[in-house]
PDB file of C-alpha atoms in Angstrom:
ATOM      1  CA  MET A   1       0.086   0.043  -0.023  1.00  0.00           C
ATOM      2  CA  ASP A   2       2.662   2.468   0.883  1.00  0.00           C
ATOM      3  CA  THR A   3       4.046   1.598  -2.845  1.00  0.00           C
ATOM      4  CA  LEU A   4       0.912   2.649  -4.186  1.00  0.00           C
ATOM      5  CA  ALA A   5       0.414   5.706  -1.878  1.00  0.00           C
ATOM      6  CA  PHE A   6       3.573   6.871  -3.233  1.00  0.00           C
ATOM      7  CA  TRP A   7       3.182   6.409  -6.894  1.00  0.00           C
ATOM      8  CA  LEU A   8      -0.758   7.369  -7.587  1.00  0.00           C
ATOM      9  CA  PRO A   9      -0.172  11.048  -6.616  1.00  0.00           C
ATOM     10  CA  LEU A  10       2.802  11.108  -9.311  1.00  0.00           C
ATOM     11  CA  ILE A  11       1.053   9.101 -12.025  1.00  0.00           C
ATOM     12  CA  LEU A  12      -1.949  11.421 -11.259  1.00  0.00           C
ATOM     13  CA  LEU A  13       0.054  14.473 -11.716  1.00  0.00           C
ATOM     14  CA  PHE A  14       1.488  13.486 -14.856  1.00  0.00           C
ATOM     15  CA  LEU A  15      -1.566  12.542 -16.808  1.00  0.00           C
ATOM     16  CA  SER A  16      -3.109  15.804 -15.739  1.00  0.00           C
ATOM     17  CA  ALA A  17       0.037  17.832 -17.166  1.00  0.00           C
ATOM     18  CA  LEU A  18      -0.305  15.309 -20.216  1.00  0.00           C
ATOM     19  CA  LEU A  19      -4.101  15.728 -20.622  1.00  0.00           C
ATOM     20  CA  GLY A  20      -3.217  19.486 -20.234  1.00  0.00           C
ATOM     21  CA  ALA A  21      -0.914  19.551 -22.841  1.00  0.00           C
ATOM     22  CA  VAL A  22      -2.723  17.535 -25.509  1.00  0.00           C
ATOM     23  CA  ILE A  23      -5.980  19.930 -25.101  1.00  0.00           C
ATOM     24  CA  LYS A  24      -3.906  22.824 -25.327  1.00  0.00           C
ATOM     25  CA  ARG A  25      -2.197  21.644 -28.698  1.00  0.00           C
ATOM     26  CA  ARG A  26      -5.530  20.808 -30.180  1.00  0.00           C
ATOM     27  CA  SER A  27      -7.832  23.476 -28.696  1.00  0.00           C
ATOM     28  CA  CYS A  28      -8.837  26.340 -31.419  1.00  0.00           C
ATOM     29  CA  ASP A  29     -11.967  28.178 -31.404  1.00  0.00           C
ATOM     30  CA  HIS A  30     -14.545  26.031 -32.875  1.00  0.00           C
ATOM     31  CA  CYS A  31     -15.978  29.146 -34.991  1.00  0.00           C
ATOM     32  CA  LEU A  32     -12.598  30.038 -36.362  1.00  0.00           C
ATOM     33  CA  LYS A  33     -12.062  26.245 -37.245  1.00  0.00           C
ATOM     34  CA  LYS A  34     -15.241  26.440 -39.505  1.00  0.00           C
ATOM     35  CA  PHE A  35     -13.163  28.437 -41.652  1.00  0.00           C
ATOM     36  CA  ASN A  36      -9.973  26.081 -41.944  1.00  0.00           C
ATOM     37  CA  GLU A  37      -8.921  25.316 -45.149  1.00  0.00           C
ATOM     38  CA  GLN A  38     -10.908  28.171 -46.786  1.00  0.00           C
ATOM     39  CA  LYS A  39     -10.010  31.085 -48.829  1.00  0.00           C
ATOM     40  CA  VAL A  40     -10.405  34.045 -46.490  1.00  0.00           C
ATOM     41  CA  LEU A  41     -10.075  37.862 -46.746  1.00  0.00           C
ATOM     42  CA  PHE A  42      -9.831  40.213 -43.695  1.00  0.00           C
ATOM     43  CA  PRO A  43      -8.281  43.673 -42.871  1.00  0.00           C
ATOM     44  CA  PHE A  44      -4.879  44.016 -40.816  1.00  0.00           C
ATOM     45  CA  GLN A  45      -2.622  46.732 -39.381  1.00  0.00           C
ATOM     46  CA  ASN A  46      -2.037  50.005 -41.435  1.00  0.00           C
ATOM     47  CA  GLY A  47      -4.967  49.656 -43.913  1.00  0.00           C
ATOM     48  CA  GLU A  48      -3.487  46.170 -45.090  1.00  0.00           C
ATOM     49  CA  TRP A  49      -6.007  43.649 -46.610  1.00  0.00           C
ATOM     50  CA  ILE A  50      -4.744  39.928 -46.410  1.00  0.00           C
ATOM     51  CA  CYS A  51      -6.369  37.320 -48.745  1.00  0.00           C
ATOM     52  CA  GLY A  52      -5.290  33.378 -48.611  1.00  0.00           C
ATOM     53  CA  LYS A  53      -6.191  30.212 -47.737  1.00  0.00           C
ATOM     54  CA  LEU A  54      -6.648  29.927 -44.147  1.00  0.00           C
ATOM     55  CA  GLU A  55      -5.098  27.182 -41.470  1.00  0.00           C
ATOM     56  CA  VAL A  56      -6.104  27.314 -38.193  1.00  0.00           C
ATOM     57  CA  PHE A  57      -3.481  26.385 -35.041  1.00  0.00           C
ATOM     58  CA  ALA A  58      -4.003  26.648 -31.169  1.00  0.00           C
ATOM     59  CA  GLN A  59      -1.695  29.390 -31.010  1.00  0.00           C
ATOM     60  CA  GLY A  60      -2.260  31.356 -34.058  1.00  0.00           C
ATOM     61  CA  ILE A  61      -3.102  30.991 -37.775  1.00  0.00           C
ATOM     62  CA  GLU A  62      -1.484  30.599 -41.119  1.00  0.00           C
ATOM     63  CA  LEU A  63      -2.249  32.057 -44.612  1.00  0.00           C
ATOM     64  CA  GLN A  64      -1.361  30.271 -47.680  1.00  0.00           C
ATOM     65  CA  ASN A  65      -1.122  31.583 -51.213  1.00  0.00           C
ATOM     66  CA  VAL A  66      -1.021  35.269 -50.181  1.00  0.00           C
ATOM     67  CA  GLY A  67       0.140  36.477 -53.499  1.00  0.00           C
ATOM     68  CA  ASP A  68       3.399  37.256 -55.214  1.00  0.00           C
ATOM     69  CA  SER A  69       5.362  39.036 -52.357  1.00  0.00           C
ATOM     70  CA  VAL A  70       8.974  38.628 -52.097  1.00  0.00           C
ATOM     71  CA  LEU A  71      11.513  38.979 -48.992  1.00  0.00           C
ATOM     72  CA  HIS A  72      15.026  38.934 -49.518  1.00  0.00           C
ATOM     73  CA  ASP A  73      14.645  37.701 -53.393  1.00  0.00           C
ATOM     74  CA  LEU A  74      12.764  34.672 -52.016  1.00  0.00           C
ATOM     75  CA  SER A  75       8.841  34.366 -52.867  1.00  0.00           C
ATOM     76  CA  ILE A  76       6.867  34.292 -49.773  1.00  0.00           C
ATOM     77  CA  LYS A  77       4.962  30.816 -49.477  1.00  0.00           C
ATOM     78  CA  SER A  78       2.765  31.683 -46.386  1.00  0.00           C
ATOM     79  CA  ARG A  79       2.221  34.216 -43.821  1.00  0.00           C
ATOM     80  CA  ILE A  80       2.047  33.291 -39.995  1.00  0.00           C
ATOM     81  CA  LEU A  81      -0.043  35.429 -37.497  1.00  0.00           C
ATOM     82  CA  HIS A  82       0.277  34.618 -33.747  1.00  0.00           C
ATOM     83  CA  SER A  83      -2.719  34.515 -31.637  1.00  0.00           C
ATOM     84  CA  PHE A  84      -2.327  38.344 -30.141  1.00  0.00           C
ATOM     85  CA  GLU A  85      -2.330  39.458 -33.618  1.00  0.00           C
ATOM     86  CA  VAL A  86      -5.260  37.103 -34.555  1.00  0.00           C
ATOM     87  CA  ASP A  87      -7.458  39.002 -31.753  1.00  0.00           C
ATOM     88  CA  LYS A  88      -7.010  42.299 -33.441  1.00  0.00           C
ATOM     89  CA  ILE A  89      -8.476  41.243 -36.594  1.00  0.00           C
ATOM     90  CA  PRO A  90     -12.152  42.563 -36.860  1.00  0.00           C
ATOM     91  CA  PHE A  91     -13.544  40.027 -39.144  1.00  0.00           C
ATOM     92  CA  PHE A  92     -12.868  37.265 -41.708  1.00  0.00           C
ATOM     93  CA  ILE A  93     -14.982  36.847 -44.967  1.00  0.00           C
ATOM     94  CA  ARG A  94     -15.529  33.971 -47.135  1.00  0.00           C
ATOM     95  CA  GLN A  95     -16.827  33.464 -50.450  1.00  0.00           C
ATOM     96  CA  ALA A  96     -19.873  30.834 -50.559  1.00  0.00           C
ATOM     97  CA  PRO A  97     -19.253  28.331 -53.434  1.00  0.00           C
ATOM     98  CA  ASP A  98     -20.384  28.977 -56.760  1.00  0.00           C
ATOM     99  CA  PRO A  99     -24.431  27.864 -56.892  1.00  0.00           C
ATOM    100  CA  ASP A 100     -23.854  26.074 -59.668  1.00  0.00           C
ATOM    101  CA  THR A 101     -21.223  23.761 -58.488  1.00  0.00           C
ATOM    102  CA  ARG A 102     -21.657  20.743 -56.112  1.00  0.00           C
ATOM    103  CA  LEU A 103     -20.108  22.561 -53.186  1.00  0.00           C
ATOM    104  CA  GLY A 104     -22.559  25.516 -53.709  1.00  0.00           C
ATOM    105  CA  VAL A 105     -25.775  23.106 -53.733  1.00  0.00           C
ATOM    106  CA  LEU A 106     -24.045  21.686 -50.327  1.00  0.00           C
ATOM    107  CA  TRP A 107     -23.832  25.213 -49.032  1.00  0.00           C
ATOM    108  CA  LYS A 108     -27.541  25.966 -49.882  1.00  0.00           C
ATOM    109  CA  LYS A 109     -28.518  22.706 -48.174  1.00  0.00           C
ATOM    110  CA  GLU A 110     -26.580  23.935 -45.065  1.00  0.00           C
ATOM    111  CA  ARG A 111     -27.930  27.108 -45.032  1.00  0.00           C
ATOM    112  CA  GLU A 112     -31.740  25.900 -45.343  1.00  0.00           C
ATOM    113  CA  ARG A 113     -30.715  23.423 -42.566  1.00  0.00           C
ATOM    114  CA  LEU A 114     -29.673  26.532 -40.315  1.00  0.00           C
ATOM    115  CA  LEU A 115     -33.230  28.144 -40.788  1.00  0.00           C
ATOM    116  CA  HIS A 116     -35.059  24.880 -40.321  1.00  0.00           C
ATOM    117  CA  PRO A 117     -33.024  22.720 -38.079  1.00  0.00           C
ATOM    118  CA  PRO A 118     -33.768  19.004 -37.963  1.00  0.00           C
ATOM    119  CA  LEU A 119     -34.959  17.381 -34.668  1.00  0.00           C
ATOM    120  CA  ARG A 120     -31.485  16.021 -34.143  1.00  0.00           C
ATOM    121  CA  ASP A 121     -29.522  19.282 -34.487  1.00  0.00           C
ATOM    122  CA  ARG A 122     -32.361  20.812 -31.921  1.00  0.00           C
ATOM    123  CA  VAL A 123     -31.768  17.951 -29.516  1.00  0.00           C
ATOM    124  CA  LYS A 124     -27.702  18.022 -29.785  1.00  0.00           C
ATOM    125  CA  ARG A 125     -27.832  21.956 -29.187  1.00  0.00           C
ATOM    126  CA  SER A 126     -30.133  21.441 -26.035  1.00  0.00           C
ATOM    127  CA  VAL A 127     -27.472  18.756 -24.573  1.00  0.00           C
ATOM    128  CA  LEU A 128     -24.882  21.195 -25.270  1.00  0.00           C
ATOM    129  CA  ASN A 129     -26.944  24.158 -23.553  1.00  0.00           C
ATOM    130  CA  ALA A 130     -27.698  21.858 -20.499  1.00  0.00           C
ATOM    131  CA  PHE A 131     -24.012  21.288 -20.020  1.00  0.00           C
ATOM    132  CA  ASN A 132     -23.274  24.528 -20.184  1.00  0.00           C
ATOM    133  CA  MET A 133     -25.517  25.841 -17.740  1.00  0.00           C
ATOM    134  CA  LEU A 134     -24.042  22.992 -15.188  1.00  0.00           C
ATOM    135  CA  ARG A 135     -20.499  24.050 -16.249  1.00  0.00           C
ATOM    136  CA  ASP A 136     -20.079  25.762 -12.790  1.00  0.00           C
ATOM    137  CA  SER A 137     -21.530  22.991 -10.619  1.00  0.00           C
ATOM    138  CA  PHE A 138     -19.038  20.460 -12.419  1.00  0.00           C
ATOM    139  CA  GLY A 139     -16.080  22.663 -11.506  1.00  0.00           C
ATOM    140  CA  GLN A 140     -17.313  23.047  -8.071  1.00  0.00           C
ATOM    141  CA  ALA A 141     -17.761  19.292  -7.831  1.00  0.00           C
ATOM    142  CA  PHE A 142     -14.216  18.488  -9.507  1.00  0.00           C
ATOM    143  CA  ARG A 143     -12.844  20.655  -6.974  1.00  0.00           C
ATOM    144  CA  ALA A 144     -14.204  19.160  -3.933  1.00  0.00           C
ATOM    145  CA  ILE A 145     -12.916  15.873  -5.653  1.00  0.00           C
ATOM    146  CA  ILE A 146      -9.584  17.401  -5.581  1.00  0.00           C
ATOM    147  CA  GLY A 147      -9.885  18.694  -2.338  1.00  0.00           C
ATOM    148  CA  THR A 148     -10.602  15.136  -0.916  1.00  0.00           C
ATOM    149  CA  MET A 149      -7.894  13.490  -2.681  1.00  0.00           C
ATOM    150  CA  SER A 150      -5.380  16.378  -1.648  1.00  0.00           C
ATOM    151  CA  LYS A 151      -6.051  15.251   2.217  1.00  0.00           C
ATOM    152  CA  ASP A 152      -4.090  12.274   1.542  1.00  0.00           C
ATOM    153  CA  THR A 153      -0.785  13.217   3.084  1.00  0.00           C
ATOM    154  CA  ARG A 154       1.294  12.056   0.166  1.00  0.00           C
ATOM    155  CA  LEU A 155      -0.673  13.801  -2.364  1.00  0.00           C
ATOM    156  CA  GLY A 156      -0.772  16.796  -0.499  1.00  0.00           C
ATOM    157  CA  LYS A 157       2.837  16.920  -0.281  1.00  0.00           C
ATOM    158  CA  ALA A 158       3.342  16.383  -3.838  1.00  0.00           C
ATOM    159  CA  LYS A 159       4.624  19.717  -5.430  1.00  0.00           C
ATOM    160  CA  ASP A 160       1.779  21.915  -7.137  1.00  0.00           C
ATOM    161  CA  SER A 161      -0.722  18.939  -7.071  1.00  0.00           C
ATOM    162  CA  GLU A 162      -3.688  20.948  -6.269  1.00  0.00           C
ATOM    163  CA  LYS A 163      -2.772  23.488  -8.846  1.00  0.00           C
ATOM    164  CA  ARG A 164      -2.120  20.827 -11.602  1.00  0.00           C
ATOM    165  CA  PHE A 165      -5.492  19.118 -10.986  1.00  0.00           C
ATOM    166  CA  GLN A 166      -7.274  22.427 -11.085  1.00  0.00           C
ATOM    167  CA  GLU A 167      -5.508  22.988 -14.640  1.00  0.00           C
ATOM    168  CA  MET A 168      -7.238  19.663 -15.575  1.00  0.00           C
ATOM    169  CA  GLN A 169     -10.281  20.776 -14.800  1.00  0.00           C
ATOM    170  CA  SER A 170     -10.092  23.957 -16.281  1.00  0.00           C
ATOM    171  CA  ASN A 171      -9.009  22.429 -19.717  1.00  0.00           C
ATOM    172  CA  LEU A 172     -11.619  19.642 -19.317  1.00  0.00           C
ATOM    173  CA  THR A 173     -14.610  22.458 -19.226  1.00  0.00           C
ATOM    174  CA  GLU A 174     -12.953  24.410 -22.219  1.00  0.00           C
ATOM    175  CA  MET A 175     -13.233  21.589 -24.414  1.00  0.00           C
ATOM    176  CA  VAL A 176     -17.107  22.391 -24.369  1.00  0.00           C
ATOM    177  CA  PRO A 177     -17.384  24.924 -27.428  1.00  0.00           C
ATOM    178  CA  ASN A 178     -18.975  27.814 -25.779  1.00  0.00           C
ATOM    179  CA  ALA A 179     -20.748  29.257 -22.810  1.00  0.00           C
ATOM    180  CA  TRP A 180     -24.317  29.488 -23.258  1.00  0.00           C
ATOM    181  CA  GLU A 181     -25.798  32.919 -24.006  1.00  0.00           C
ATOM    182  CA  PRO A 182     -29.403  33.616 -23.813  1.00  0.00           C
ATOM    183  CA  ILE A 183     -29.751  36.151 -26.196  1.00  0.00           C
ATOM    184  CA  LEU A 184     -27.567  34.748 -28.894  1.00  0.00           C
ATOM    185  CA  GLU A 185     -29.258  31.257 -28.341  1.00  0.00           C
ATOM    186  CA  LYS A 186     -32.720  32.826 -29.102  1.00  0.00           C
ATOM    187  CA  TYR A 187     -31.640  34.190 -32.648  1.00  0.00           C
ATOM    188  CA  LEU A 188     -29.315  30.941 -33.477  1.00  0.00           C
ATOM    189  CA  GLY A 189     -30.383  30.216 -37.166  1.00  0.00           C
ATOM    190  CA  GLN A 190     -32.518  33.280 -37.594  1.00  0.00           C
ATOM    191  CA  ARG A 191     -31.774  36.467 -39.669  1.00  0.00           C
ATOM    192  CA  ILE A 192     -30.192  39.286 -37.303  1.00  0.00           C
ATOM    193  CA  ALA A 193     -27.709  42.331 -37.936  1.00  0.00           C
ATOM    194  CA  ILE A 194     -24.509  43.144 -36.251  1.00  0.00           C
ATOM    195  CA  GLU A 195     -23.290  46.467 -35.775  1.00  0.00           C
ATOM    196  CA  ARG A 196     -19.369  47.420 -36.042  1.00  0.00           C
ATOM    197  CA  GLU A 197     -17.335  50.523 -35.738  1.00  0.00           C
ATOM    198  CA  ILE A 198     -14.684  51.573 -38.265  1.00  0.00           C
ATOM    199  CA  GLY A 199     -13.353  55.134 -36.925  1.00  0.00           C
ATOM    200  CA  ASP A 200     -16.387  57.515 -36.691  1.00  0.00           C
ATOM    201  CA  THR A 201     -19.004  55.231 -38.726  1.00  0.00           C
ATOM    202  CA  THR A 202     -20.937  52.635 -37.830  1.00  0.00           C
ATOM    203  CA  PHE A 203     -22.092  49.655 -40.195  1.00  0.00           C
ATOM    204  CA  SER A 204     -24.505  47.319 -40.147  1.00  0.00           C
ATOM    205  CA  GLU A 205     -24.400  43.978 -41.770  1.00  0.00           C
ATOM    206  CA  SER A 206     -27.054  41.367 -41.812  1.00  0.00           C
ATOM    207  CA  GLY A 207     -26.935  37.532 -42.166  1.00  0.00           C
ATOM    208  CA  ILE A 208     -28.083  34.155 -40.539  1.00  0.00           C
ATOM    209  CA  LEU A 209     -26.507  33.713 -37.118  1.00  0.00           C
ATOM    210  CA  GLU A 210     -24.878  30.084 -37.422  1.00  0.00           C
ATOM    211  CA  ASP A 211     -22.979  29.877 -34.455  1.00  0.00           C
ATOM    212  CA  TYR A 212     -20.825  31.798 -31.607  1.00  0.00           C
ATOM    213  CA  SER A 213     -18.127  31.438 -29.167  1.00  0.00           C
ATOM    214  CA  SER A 214     -16.495  33.623 -26.439  1.00  0.00           C
ATOM    215  CA  LYS A 215     -14.493  35.491 -29.347  1.00  0.00           C
ATOM    216  CA  TYR A 216     -16.630  35.239 -32.589  1.00  0.00           C
ATOM    217  CA  LEU A 217     -20.158  35.849 -34.068  1.00  0.00           C
ATOM    218  CA  LEU A 218     -20.634  33.289 -37.403  1.00  0.00           C
ATOM    219  CA  LEU A 219     -22.887  34.264 -39.960  1.00  0.00           C
ATOM    220  CA  ARG A 220     -24.162  33.048 -43.008  1.00  0.00           C
ATOM    221  CA  ASP A 221     -25.133  34.468 -46.532  1.00  0.00           C
ATOM    222  CA  VAL A 222     -24.009  38.199 -45.100  1.00  0.00           C
ATOM    223  CA  SER A 223     -24.907  41.394 -46.998  1.00  0.00           C
ATOM    224  CA  ILE A 224     -21.916  43.502 -47.093  1.00  0.00           C
ATOM    225  CA  SER A 225     -22.199  47.222 -46.423  1.00  0.00           C
ATOM    226  CA  GLU A 226     -18.562  48.646 -45.923  1.00  0.00           C
ATOM    227  CA  PRO A 227     -17.213  50.131 -49.052  1.00  0.00           C
ATOM    228  CA  ALA A 228     -13.446  49.395 -48.337  1.00  0.00           C
ATOM    229  CA  LEU A 229     -14.761  45.575 -47.846  1.00  0.00           C
ATOM    230  CA  LYS A 230     -16.659  45.845 -51.241  1.00  0.00           C
ATOM    231  CA  GLU A 231     -13.525  47.096 -52.999  1.00  0.00           C
ATOM    232  CA  HIS A 232     -11.413  44.105 -51.981  1.00  0.00           C
ATOM    233  CA  LEU A 233     -13.946  41.337 -52.779  1.00  0.00           C
ATOM    234  CA  PHE A 234     -12.488  40.618 -56.027  1.00  0.00           C
ATOM    235  CA  ASP A 235      -9.329  39.055 -54.190  1.00  0.00           C
ATOM    236  CA  LEU A 236     -11.461  36.392 -53.399  1.00  0.00           C
ATOM    237  CA  GLY A 237     -12.622  35.757 -56.952  1.00  0.00           C
ATOM    238  CA  CYS A 238     -16.343  36.867 -56.382  1.00  0.00           C
ATOM    239  CA  THR A 239     -18.835  37.038 -58.922  1.00  0.00           C
ATOM    240  CA  HIS A 240     -22.289  39.009 -58.893  1.00  0.00           C
ATOM    241  CA  GLN A 241     -23.923  35.726 -58.230  1.00  0.00           C
ATOM    242  CA  CYS A 242     -21.764  34.866 -54.783  1.00  0.00           C
ATOM    243  CA  SER A 243     -22.725  35.138 -51.312  1.00  0.00           C
ATOM    244  CA  PHE A 244     -20.605  35.526 -48.467  1.00  0.00           C
ATOM    245  CA  ASP A 245     -19.951  34.036 -44.902  1.00  0.00           C
ATOM    246  CA  ALA A 246     -18.292  36.263 -42.180  1.00  0.00           C
ATOM    247  CA  LEU A 247     -16.907  35.661 -38.663  1.00  0.00           C
ATOM    248  CA  TYR A 248     -16.829  38.819 -36.725  1.00  0.00           C
ATOM    249  CA  THR A 249     -14.725  39.348 -33.520  1.00  0.00           C
ATOM    250  CA  ARG A 250     -16.150  40.099 -30.515  1.00  0.00           C
ATOM    251  CA  PRO A 251     -16.530  42.706 -29.071  1.00  0.00           C
ATOM    252  CA  LYS A 252     -15.752  44.647 -32.127  1.00  0.00           C
ATOM    253  CA  ALA A 253     -18.995  43.484 -33.515  1.00  0.00           C
ATOM    254  CA  VAL A 254     -22.328  42.854 -31.576  1.00  0.00           C
ATOM    255  CA  LEU A 255     -25.922  41.738 -32.307  1.00  0.00           C
ATOM    256  CA  ARG A 256     -28.056  44.632 -32.557  1.00  0.00           C
ATOM    257  CA  TYR A 257     -31.211  43.834 -34.632  1.00  0.00           C
ATOM    258  CA  ALA A 258     -33.194  40.872 -35.113  1.00  0.00           C
ATOM    259  CA  LEU A 259     -34.705  41.007 -38.536  1.00  0.00           C
ATOM    260  CA  LYS A 260     -37.995  39.897 -40.018  1.00  0.00           C
ATOM    261  CA  ASP A 261     -37.943  36.712 -42.746  1.00  0.00           C
ATOM    262  CA  ARG A 262     -38.172  37.907 -46.416  1.00  0.00           C
ATOM    263  CA  SER A 263     -41.519  37.369 -47.801  1.00  0.00           C
TER     264      SER A 263
END
């Protein structure tokens, strides 16, 4: 028993550290991940606009095919932005597939599924919301278990044991996509309009609220109003028939209006 009492705390601490490392390596904002491997356009620092194929990582993003830029007489293959830079990006724009293509038909079906979700999607969302409402209770129960285990003399003596277990609890709860927000849940799958400010000008852009997270609002079939953005849409290869999806950074964009369905 003494041998088990000695090794058990060390094994648990090792597993918690390993689990935390794996979760951090794979954890990405679930809304941003929906734009992974897609061609996107977004404004960056000093009025620069960047267009390229997006690859999402836990601590940043990479843009492939960013143009014919050259650095030190070598062509630039990709551009890397770290998490602190990504947080400053106000939005990402993605062009929807051409409606006459197979991907375009699939995009249209997904759009209709948002407006008229099947029972399976509604049940899945209800389960997720139920967990999010119980998130704090889950965290308190986990901390109580940690406290009970820490009363063991050997486990209590293990350096930073309680801190490691609390990190594991935090990482586990963060695996759930997003905290439940009543207003956003109410208008999920409905037409809404967001409001965002650029300098002294306020722009309103409408679309279908597909999803949200603590960092982003994801809208489908967006009506774009910003003139500067419209001027750069050709970088995506857009046509007059194409539609757009947008990922807006919070709190730089807020849900402002609920809209009536088109007649």
